[in-house]
Coordinates of C-alpha atoms and ligand atoms in Angstrom, one line a residue:
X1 CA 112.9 54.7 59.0
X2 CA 112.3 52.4 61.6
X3 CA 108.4 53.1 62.5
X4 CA 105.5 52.0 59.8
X5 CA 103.9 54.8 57.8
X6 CA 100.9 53.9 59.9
X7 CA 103.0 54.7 63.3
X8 CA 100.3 56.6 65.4
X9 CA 102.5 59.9 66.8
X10 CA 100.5 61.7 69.3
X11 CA 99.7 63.0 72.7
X12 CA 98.0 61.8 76.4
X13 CA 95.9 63.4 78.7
X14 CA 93.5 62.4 80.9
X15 CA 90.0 63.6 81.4
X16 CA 89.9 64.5 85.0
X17 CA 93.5 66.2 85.1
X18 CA 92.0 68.5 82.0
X19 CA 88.5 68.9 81.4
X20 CA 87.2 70.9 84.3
X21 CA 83.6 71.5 84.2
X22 CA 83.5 69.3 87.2
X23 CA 79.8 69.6 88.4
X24 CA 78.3 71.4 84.8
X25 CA 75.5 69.3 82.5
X26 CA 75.0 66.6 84.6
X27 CA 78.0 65.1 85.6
X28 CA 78.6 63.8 89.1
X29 CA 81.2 64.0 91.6
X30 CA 84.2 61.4 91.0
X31 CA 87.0 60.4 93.4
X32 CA 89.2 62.5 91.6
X33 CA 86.7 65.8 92.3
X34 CA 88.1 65.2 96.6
X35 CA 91.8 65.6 96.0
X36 CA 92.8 68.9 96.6
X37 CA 96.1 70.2 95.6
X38 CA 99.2 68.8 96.9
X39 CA 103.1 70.7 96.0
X40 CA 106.7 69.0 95.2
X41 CA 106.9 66.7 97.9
X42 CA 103.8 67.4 99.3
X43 CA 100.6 64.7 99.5
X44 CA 97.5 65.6 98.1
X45 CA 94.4 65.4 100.3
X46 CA 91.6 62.8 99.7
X47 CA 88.3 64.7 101.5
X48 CA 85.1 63.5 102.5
X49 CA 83.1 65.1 99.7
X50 CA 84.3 68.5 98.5
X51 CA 85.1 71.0 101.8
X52 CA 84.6 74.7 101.5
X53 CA 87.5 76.8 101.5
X54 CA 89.8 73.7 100.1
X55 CA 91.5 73.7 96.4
X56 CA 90.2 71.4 94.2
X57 CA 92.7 71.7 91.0
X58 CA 90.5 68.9 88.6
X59 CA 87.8 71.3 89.5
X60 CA 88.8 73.7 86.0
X61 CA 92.1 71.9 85.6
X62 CA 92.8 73.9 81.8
X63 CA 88.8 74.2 81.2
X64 CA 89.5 71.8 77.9
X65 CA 85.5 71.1 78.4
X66 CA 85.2 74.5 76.6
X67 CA 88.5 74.7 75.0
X68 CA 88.8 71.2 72.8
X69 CA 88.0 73.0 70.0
X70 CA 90.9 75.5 69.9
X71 CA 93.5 72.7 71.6
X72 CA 92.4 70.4 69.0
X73 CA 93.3 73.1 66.2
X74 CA 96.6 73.3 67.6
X75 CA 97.2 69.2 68.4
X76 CA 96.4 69.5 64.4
X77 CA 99.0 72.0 63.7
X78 CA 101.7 70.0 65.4
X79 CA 100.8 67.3 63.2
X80 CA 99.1 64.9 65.7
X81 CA 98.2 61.2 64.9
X82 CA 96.4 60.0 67.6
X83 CA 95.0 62.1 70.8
X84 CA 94.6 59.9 74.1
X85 CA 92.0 60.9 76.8
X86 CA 89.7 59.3 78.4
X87 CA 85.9 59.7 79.4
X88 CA 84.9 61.2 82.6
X89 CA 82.7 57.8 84.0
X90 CA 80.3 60.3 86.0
X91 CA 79.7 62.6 83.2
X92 CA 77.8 59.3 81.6
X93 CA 76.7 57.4 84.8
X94 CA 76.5 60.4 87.6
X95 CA 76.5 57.8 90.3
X96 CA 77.9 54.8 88.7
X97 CA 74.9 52.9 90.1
X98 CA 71.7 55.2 87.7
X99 CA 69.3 53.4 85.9
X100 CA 70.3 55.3 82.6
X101 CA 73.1 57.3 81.2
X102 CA 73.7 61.3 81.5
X103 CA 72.9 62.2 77.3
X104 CA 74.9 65.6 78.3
X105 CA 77.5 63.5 78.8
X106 CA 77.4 61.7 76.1
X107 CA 77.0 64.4 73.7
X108 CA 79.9 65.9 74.6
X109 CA 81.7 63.0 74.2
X110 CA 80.3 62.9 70.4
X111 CA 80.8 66.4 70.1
X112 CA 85.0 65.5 71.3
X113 CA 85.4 63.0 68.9
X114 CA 83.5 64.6 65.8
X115 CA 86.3 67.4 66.2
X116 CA 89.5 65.0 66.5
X117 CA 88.3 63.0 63.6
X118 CA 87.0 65.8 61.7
X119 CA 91.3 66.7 62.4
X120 CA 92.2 63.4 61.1
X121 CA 93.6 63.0 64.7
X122 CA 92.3 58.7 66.1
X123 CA 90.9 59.1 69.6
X124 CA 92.3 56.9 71.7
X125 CA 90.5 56.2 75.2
X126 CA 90.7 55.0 78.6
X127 CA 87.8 54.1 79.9
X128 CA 88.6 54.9 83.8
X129 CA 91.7 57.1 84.2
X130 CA 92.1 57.6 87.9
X131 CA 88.3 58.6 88.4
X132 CA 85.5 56.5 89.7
X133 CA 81.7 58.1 90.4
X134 CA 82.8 59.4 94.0
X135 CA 78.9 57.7 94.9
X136 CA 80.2 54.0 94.3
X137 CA 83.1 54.5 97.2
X138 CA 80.3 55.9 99.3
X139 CA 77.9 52.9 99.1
X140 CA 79.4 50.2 98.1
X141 CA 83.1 50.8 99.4
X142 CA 84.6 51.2 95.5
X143 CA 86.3 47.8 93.6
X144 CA 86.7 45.5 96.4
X145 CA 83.0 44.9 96.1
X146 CA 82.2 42.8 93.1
X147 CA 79.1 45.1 92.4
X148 CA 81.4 47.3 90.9
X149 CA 82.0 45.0 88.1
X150 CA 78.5 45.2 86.4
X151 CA 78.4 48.8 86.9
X152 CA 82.0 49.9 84.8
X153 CA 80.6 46.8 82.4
X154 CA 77.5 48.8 81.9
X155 CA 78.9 51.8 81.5
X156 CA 81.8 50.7 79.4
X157 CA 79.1 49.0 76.7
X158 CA 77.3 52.4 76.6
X159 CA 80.0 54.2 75.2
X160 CA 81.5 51.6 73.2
X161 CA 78.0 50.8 72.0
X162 CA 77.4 55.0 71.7
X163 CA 81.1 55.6 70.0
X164 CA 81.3 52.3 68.2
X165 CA 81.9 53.9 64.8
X166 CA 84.1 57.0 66.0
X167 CA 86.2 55.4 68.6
X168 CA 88.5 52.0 67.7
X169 CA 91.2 52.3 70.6
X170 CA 90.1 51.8 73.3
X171 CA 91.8 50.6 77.1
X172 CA 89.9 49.6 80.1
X173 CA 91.7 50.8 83.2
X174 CA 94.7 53.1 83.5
X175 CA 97.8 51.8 85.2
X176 CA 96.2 49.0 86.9
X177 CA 99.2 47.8 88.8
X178 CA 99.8 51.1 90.0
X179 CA 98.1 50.0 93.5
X180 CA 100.5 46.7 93.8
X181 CA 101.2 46.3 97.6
X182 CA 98.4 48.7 99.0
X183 CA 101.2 51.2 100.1
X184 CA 99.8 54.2 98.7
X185 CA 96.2 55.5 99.8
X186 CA 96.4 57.5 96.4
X187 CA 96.8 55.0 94.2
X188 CA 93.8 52.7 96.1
X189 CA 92.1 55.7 95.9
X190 CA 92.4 56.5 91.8
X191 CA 92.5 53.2 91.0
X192 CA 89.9 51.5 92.9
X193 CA 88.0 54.1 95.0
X194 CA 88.9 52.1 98.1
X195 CA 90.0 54.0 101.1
X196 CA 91.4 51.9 104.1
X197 CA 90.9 51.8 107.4
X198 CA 92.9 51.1 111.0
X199 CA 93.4 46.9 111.0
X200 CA 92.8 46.2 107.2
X201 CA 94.6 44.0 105.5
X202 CA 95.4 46.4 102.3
X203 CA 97.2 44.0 100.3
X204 CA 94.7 41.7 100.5
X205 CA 91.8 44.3 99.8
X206 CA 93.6 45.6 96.9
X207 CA 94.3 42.2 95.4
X208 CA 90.6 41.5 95.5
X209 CA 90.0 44.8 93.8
X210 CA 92.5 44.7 91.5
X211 CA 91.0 41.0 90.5
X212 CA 87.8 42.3 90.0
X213 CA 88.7 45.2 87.9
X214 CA 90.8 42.8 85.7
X215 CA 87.5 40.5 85.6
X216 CA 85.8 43.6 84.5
X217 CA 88.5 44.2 81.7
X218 CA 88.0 40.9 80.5
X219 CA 84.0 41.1 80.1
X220 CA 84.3 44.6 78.5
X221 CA 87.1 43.2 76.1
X222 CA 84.8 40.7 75.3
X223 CA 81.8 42.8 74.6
X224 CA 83.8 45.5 72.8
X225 CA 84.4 42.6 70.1
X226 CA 81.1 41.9 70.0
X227 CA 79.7 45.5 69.3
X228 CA 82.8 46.2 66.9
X229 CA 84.9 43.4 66.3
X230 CA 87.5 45.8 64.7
X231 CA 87.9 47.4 68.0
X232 CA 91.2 47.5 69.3
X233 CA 91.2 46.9 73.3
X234 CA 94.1 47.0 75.4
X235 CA 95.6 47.0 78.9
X236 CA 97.4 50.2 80.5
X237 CA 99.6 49.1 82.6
X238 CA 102.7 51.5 84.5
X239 CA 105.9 49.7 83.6
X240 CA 108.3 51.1 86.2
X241 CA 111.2 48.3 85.8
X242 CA 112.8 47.0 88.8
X243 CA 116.4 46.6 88.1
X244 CA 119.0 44.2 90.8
X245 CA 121.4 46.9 92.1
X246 CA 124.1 44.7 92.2
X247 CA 125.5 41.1 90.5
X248 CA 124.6 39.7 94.1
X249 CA 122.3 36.8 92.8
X250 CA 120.3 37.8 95.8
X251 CA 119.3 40.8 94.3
X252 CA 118.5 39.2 90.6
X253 CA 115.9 37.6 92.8
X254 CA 114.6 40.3 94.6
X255 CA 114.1 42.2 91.2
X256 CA 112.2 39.7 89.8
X257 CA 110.3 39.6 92.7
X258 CA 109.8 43.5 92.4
X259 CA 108.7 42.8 89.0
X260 CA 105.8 40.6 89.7
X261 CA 103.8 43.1 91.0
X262 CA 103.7 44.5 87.5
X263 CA 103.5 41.2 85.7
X264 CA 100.4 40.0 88.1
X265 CA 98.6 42.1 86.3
X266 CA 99.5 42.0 82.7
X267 CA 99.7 37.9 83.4
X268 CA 96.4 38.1 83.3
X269 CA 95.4 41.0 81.2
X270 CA 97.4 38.9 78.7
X271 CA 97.4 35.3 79.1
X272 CA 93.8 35.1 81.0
X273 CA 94.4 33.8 84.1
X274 CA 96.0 33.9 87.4
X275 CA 100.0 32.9 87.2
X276 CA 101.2 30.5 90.0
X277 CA 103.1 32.9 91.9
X278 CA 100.5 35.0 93.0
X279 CA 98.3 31.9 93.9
X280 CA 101.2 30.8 96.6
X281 CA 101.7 34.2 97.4
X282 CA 98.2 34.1 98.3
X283 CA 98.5 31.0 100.1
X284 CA 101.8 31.7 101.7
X285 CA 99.6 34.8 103.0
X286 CA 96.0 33.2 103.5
X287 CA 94.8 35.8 101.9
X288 CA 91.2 35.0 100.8
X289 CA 90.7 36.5 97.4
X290 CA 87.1 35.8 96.3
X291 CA 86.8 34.7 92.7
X292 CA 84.8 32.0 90.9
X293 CA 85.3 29.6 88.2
X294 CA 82.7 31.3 85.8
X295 CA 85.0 34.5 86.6
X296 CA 87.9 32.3 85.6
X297 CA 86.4 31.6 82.3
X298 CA 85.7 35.1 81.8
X299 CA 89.2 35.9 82.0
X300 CA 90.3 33.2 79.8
X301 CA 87.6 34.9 77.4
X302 CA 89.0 38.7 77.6
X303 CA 92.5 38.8 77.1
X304 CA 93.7 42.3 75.4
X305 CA 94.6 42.7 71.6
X306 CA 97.4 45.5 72.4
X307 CA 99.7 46.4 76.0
X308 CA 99.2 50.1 76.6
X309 CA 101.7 51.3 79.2
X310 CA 103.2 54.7 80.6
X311 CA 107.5 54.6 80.8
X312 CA 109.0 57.9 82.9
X313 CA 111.7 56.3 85.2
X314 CA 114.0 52.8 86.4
X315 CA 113.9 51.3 90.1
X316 CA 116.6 49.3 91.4
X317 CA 116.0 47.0 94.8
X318 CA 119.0 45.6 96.7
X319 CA 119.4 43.1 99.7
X320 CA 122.6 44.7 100.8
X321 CA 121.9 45.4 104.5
X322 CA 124.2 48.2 105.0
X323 CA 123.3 50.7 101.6
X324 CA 122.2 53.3 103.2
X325 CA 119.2 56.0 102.1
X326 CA 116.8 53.3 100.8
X327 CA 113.2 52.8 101.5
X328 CA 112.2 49.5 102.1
X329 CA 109.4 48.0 99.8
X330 CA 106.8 46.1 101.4
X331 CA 105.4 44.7 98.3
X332 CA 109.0 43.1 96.6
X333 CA 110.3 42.4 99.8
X334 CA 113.5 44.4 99.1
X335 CA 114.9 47.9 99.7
X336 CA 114.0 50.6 96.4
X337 CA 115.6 52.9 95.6
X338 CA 118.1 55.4 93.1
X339 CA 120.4 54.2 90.9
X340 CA 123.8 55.9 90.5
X341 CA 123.8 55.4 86.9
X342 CA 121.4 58.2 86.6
X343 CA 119.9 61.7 87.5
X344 CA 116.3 61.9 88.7
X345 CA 114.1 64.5 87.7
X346 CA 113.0 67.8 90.0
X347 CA 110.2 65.3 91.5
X348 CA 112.6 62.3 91.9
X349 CA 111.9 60.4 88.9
X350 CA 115.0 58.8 88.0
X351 CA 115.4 59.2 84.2
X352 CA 116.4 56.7 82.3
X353 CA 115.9 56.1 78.4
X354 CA 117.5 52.9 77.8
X355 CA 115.3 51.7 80.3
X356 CA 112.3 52.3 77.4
X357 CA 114.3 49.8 75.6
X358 CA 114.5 47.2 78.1
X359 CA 110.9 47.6 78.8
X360 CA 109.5 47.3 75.3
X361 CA 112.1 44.1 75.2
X362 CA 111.2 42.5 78.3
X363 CA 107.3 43.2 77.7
X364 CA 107.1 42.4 73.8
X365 CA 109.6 39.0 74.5
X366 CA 107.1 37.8 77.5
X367 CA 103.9 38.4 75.9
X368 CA 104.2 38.9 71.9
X369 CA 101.4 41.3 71.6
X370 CA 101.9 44.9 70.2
X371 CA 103.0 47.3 72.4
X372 CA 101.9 50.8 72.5
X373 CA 103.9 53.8 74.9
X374 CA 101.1 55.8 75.9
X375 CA 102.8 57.7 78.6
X376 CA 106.2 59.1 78.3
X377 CA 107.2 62.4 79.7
X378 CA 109.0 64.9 81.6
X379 CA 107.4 66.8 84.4
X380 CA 109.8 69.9 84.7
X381 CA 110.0 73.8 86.1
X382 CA 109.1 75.9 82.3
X383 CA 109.8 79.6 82.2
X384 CA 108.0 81.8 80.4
X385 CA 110.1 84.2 79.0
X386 CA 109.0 88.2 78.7
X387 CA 108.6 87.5 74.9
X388 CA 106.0 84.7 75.8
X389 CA 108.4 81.9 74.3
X390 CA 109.8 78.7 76.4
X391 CA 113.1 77.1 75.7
X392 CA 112.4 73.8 76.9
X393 CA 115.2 72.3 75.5
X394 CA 115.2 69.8 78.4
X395 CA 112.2 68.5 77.3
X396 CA 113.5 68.0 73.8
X397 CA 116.6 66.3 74.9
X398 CA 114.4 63.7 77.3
X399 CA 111.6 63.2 74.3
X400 CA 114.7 62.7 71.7
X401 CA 116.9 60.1 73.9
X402 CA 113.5 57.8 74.6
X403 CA 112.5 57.9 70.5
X404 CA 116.2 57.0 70.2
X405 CA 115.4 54.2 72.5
X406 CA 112.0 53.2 70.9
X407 CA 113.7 53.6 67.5
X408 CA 116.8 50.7 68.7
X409 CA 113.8 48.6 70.1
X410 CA 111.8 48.2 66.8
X411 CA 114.9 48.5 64.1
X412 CA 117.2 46.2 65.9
X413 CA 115.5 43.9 68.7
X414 CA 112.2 43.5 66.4
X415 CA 109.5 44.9 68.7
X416 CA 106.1 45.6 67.4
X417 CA 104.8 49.1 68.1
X418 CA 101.6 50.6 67.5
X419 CA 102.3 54.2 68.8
X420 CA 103.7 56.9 70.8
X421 CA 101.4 59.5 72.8
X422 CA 103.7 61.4 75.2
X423 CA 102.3 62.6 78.7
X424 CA 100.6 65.7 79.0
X425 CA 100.8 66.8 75.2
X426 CA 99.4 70.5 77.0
X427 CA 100.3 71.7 80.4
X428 CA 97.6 69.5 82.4
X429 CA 96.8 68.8 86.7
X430 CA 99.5 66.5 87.6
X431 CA 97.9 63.5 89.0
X432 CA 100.6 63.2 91.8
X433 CA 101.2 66.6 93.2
X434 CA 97.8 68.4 91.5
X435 CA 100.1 70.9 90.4
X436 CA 100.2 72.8 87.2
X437 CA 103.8 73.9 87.7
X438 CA 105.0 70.2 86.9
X439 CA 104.6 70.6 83.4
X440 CA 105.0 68.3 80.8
X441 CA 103.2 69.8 77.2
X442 CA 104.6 70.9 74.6
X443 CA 102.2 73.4 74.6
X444 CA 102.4 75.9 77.7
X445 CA 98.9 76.8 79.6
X446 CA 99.1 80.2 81.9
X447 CA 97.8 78.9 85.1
X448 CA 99.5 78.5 88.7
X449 CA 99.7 75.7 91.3
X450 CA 97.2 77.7 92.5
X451 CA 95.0 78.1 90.2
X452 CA 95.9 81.8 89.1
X453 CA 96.3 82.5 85.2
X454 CA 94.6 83.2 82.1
X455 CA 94.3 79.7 80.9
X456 CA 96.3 81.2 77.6
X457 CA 97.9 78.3 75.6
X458 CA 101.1 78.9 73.9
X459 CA 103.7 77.2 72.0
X460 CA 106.7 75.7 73.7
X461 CA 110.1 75.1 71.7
X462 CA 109.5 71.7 72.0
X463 CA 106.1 72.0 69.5
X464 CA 108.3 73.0 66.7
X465 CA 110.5 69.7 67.3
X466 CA 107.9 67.5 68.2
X467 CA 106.5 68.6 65.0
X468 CA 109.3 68.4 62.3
X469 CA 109.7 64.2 64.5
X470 CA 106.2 63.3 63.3
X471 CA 106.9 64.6 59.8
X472 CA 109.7 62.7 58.7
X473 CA 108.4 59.7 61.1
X474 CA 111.1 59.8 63.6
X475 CA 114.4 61.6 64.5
X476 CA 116.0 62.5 61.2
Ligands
BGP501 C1 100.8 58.6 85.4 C2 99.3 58.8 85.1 C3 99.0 60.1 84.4 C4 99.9 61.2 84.7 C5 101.4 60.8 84.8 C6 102.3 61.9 85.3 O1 100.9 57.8 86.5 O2 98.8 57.8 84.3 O3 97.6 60.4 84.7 O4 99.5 61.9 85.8 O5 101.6 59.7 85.6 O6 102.2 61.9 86.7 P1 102.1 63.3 87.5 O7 100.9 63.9 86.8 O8 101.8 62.9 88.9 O9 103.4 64.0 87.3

């Protein structure tokens, strides 16, 4: 078999798309607490503090802050490895900016991972999955002011320092890149609690955050080998790959060009410091990014021991004037958009599982570090049948052709792989839309887009074949 005995099989979530208990023992609002829910196709709404009468799905999300105990029993029973979540940062620090930490917050923390290793099931955490204390955006404008740095550094050293001996994954910020360009108000939003306003420059602002949340990864990499120097610490980064629509060598540039708004930031997750091309994009820009050389020693300091990254879908860009239907990209200069070697999912997301293999190449040639999928997943329609089962054989058949993939890219091309945690292990928020009906678990949760249902968890086919995969350590 291709993977090592050791191979860590096992699922993802998030806390803020499955905890709930939003405002219970002490926790504080965070900037995922003001998104309300969104549909297929439709944006969610980023709110000055929470507004009566709106829907806030993270509210309860599946209500796991009271459930772990039964999901845990049943990520047991499908044979889990490794369980990824993160912790909620204003369950510990309410504000971001309080003298001392929430111990509610931390209990339950000890509490969570007491029960998964009790299950023989490793934790592995983010440290900020798409939620920043909502009071850090208010007074200090979220990561494009470097105060934010000591605060997540803080509160990253309490829990590592707290969990030291219960915890040895760990990865600092989820998706980093996924704010590249500062086109998307949700991603500046989730990632860096910055909201824009009319005549910014949002590249530039979200460079400058994105460079001090990377400084911050560095200093907390650096610290987490210092409270446990068995600690493993990586970077999470969303590997979307850019592919050139066409053998026109124009388009070979423009996605490589595409690509660099991923690499930026695994450059210097990686290799510890900033790679040329985005210093002359900077300059070709005059953008004034703020950094120091102490800050540049720090990075050199805190490069990552593993890549963490999510895989759902393939881009292509083209410079062919005349293709219709594409949307231009502001960040890789080029026009994105589908491929017609493949079918896109019921929310667009053009599937594609040799892509897994090109990713895990590309990423494991550049950098040599191990490599660790922890995303992968299909957000699809389920239907409960009247006998309460659900044939998501869909699911199977997208979860089977990446493995295949992941299989190829250790066996054959030599890739070194830590671990596979598909998305959404049990029907979870979806980040995107805040819906529940884009469901990717194996493990169905009774509970509508708006917010209607039992919160009953049952079995999907796909827990049976999920299961019988992690026995025999891969697709027989
Ligand atoms: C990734 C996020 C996850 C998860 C996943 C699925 O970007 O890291 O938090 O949400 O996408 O996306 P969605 O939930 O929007 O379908």
């Amino acid at each position: 078999m291709p993977f090592k005995q050791d191979f860590l099989w096992g699922g993802a979530v998030a806390a803020h798309q499955i905890e709930g208990a939003y405002n219970k023992d002490g926790r504080g609002l965070s900037t995922a607490d003001v998104m309300t829910g969104g549909a297929n196709g439709v944006d969610r709404e980023i709110t000055k503090g929470v507004v009566a009468g709106k829907y806030y799905p993270n509210h309860e999300a599946i209500n796991f802050y009271y459930h772990y105990k039964e999901d845990i029993a049943l990520f047991k029973e499908l044979g889990l490895k490794a369980f990824r979540t993160s912790i909620s940062w204003s369950r510990i620090f309410p504000n971001g900016d309080d003298e001392i930490a929430n111990e509610a917050g931390l209990a339950f923390y000890d509490r969570l991972f007491d029960e998964l290793n009790e299950a023989g099931i490793v934790p592995v955490i983010t440290l900020s999955h798409f939620e920043i204390p909502y009071h850090l955006y208010e007074a200090y404008g979220g990561f494009k002011n470097k105060k934010l740095i000591d605060f997540y550094v803080k509160y990253a050293e309490t829990v590592m320092r707290r969990y030291k001996d219960k915890v040895k994954y760990w990865m600092t910020f989820n998706e980093i890149n996924n704010q590249a360009g500062g086109d998307w108000d949700i991603h500046a939003w989730c990632n860096s609690a910055v909201q824009f306003v009319a005549d910014d420059n949002r590249e530039e602002i979200i460079y400058q955050a994105s460079l001090n949340e990377l400084i911050a990864s560095a200093k907390v990499v650096k610290l987490g080998h210092e409270i446990n120097p068995n600690f493993q610490i990586g970077c999470m980064m969303a590997y979307v790959p850019v592919y050139p629509y066409s053998a026109n060598p124009s388009d070979q540039i423009a996605a490589i060009k595409a690509m660099d708004g991923r690499y930026f930031y695994s450059d210097i997750h990686v290799r510890g410091k900033i790679p040329r091309y985005v210093l002359n994009y900077w300059k070709e820009h005059d953008y004034r990014i703020d950094y120091s050389q102490e800050e540049l020693e720090i990075l050199k300091a805190g490069t990552v021991d593993y890549i963490g990254f999510s895989y759902y879908m393939s881009d292509a860009v083209t410079e062919i004037a005349e293709l219709d239907g594409w949307k231009y990209s502001k960040f890789s200069q080029a026009k994105i958009s589908k491929n017609p070697y493949i079918h896109a999912s019921d929310w667009g997301w053009q599937i594609d599982p040799v892509g897994l293999r090109y990713v895990l190449n590309s990423v494991y040639e550049r950098y040599e570090k191990p490599l660790f999928v922890v995303e992968n997943g299909l957000g699809a329609y389920d239907k409960l049948e009247t006998d309460g089962s659900i044939h998501d054989t869909y699911r199977i058949k997208y979860l089977q052709e990446h493995i295949k993939q992941m299989e190829l890219a250790v066996d054959e091309d030599g890739v070194e792989l830590i671990g596979y945690t598909p998305w959404g292990i049990i029907d979870i928020v979806s980040f995107g839309s805040g819906e529940m009906e884009k469901r990717y678990g194996m493990i169905y949760v009774d509970k509508d887009n708006e917010g209607k249902g039992t919160l009953k968890r049952s079995k999907k086919d796909s827990f049976n074949w999920y299961q019988t995969v992690i026995k025999n350590n891969g697709l027989t």
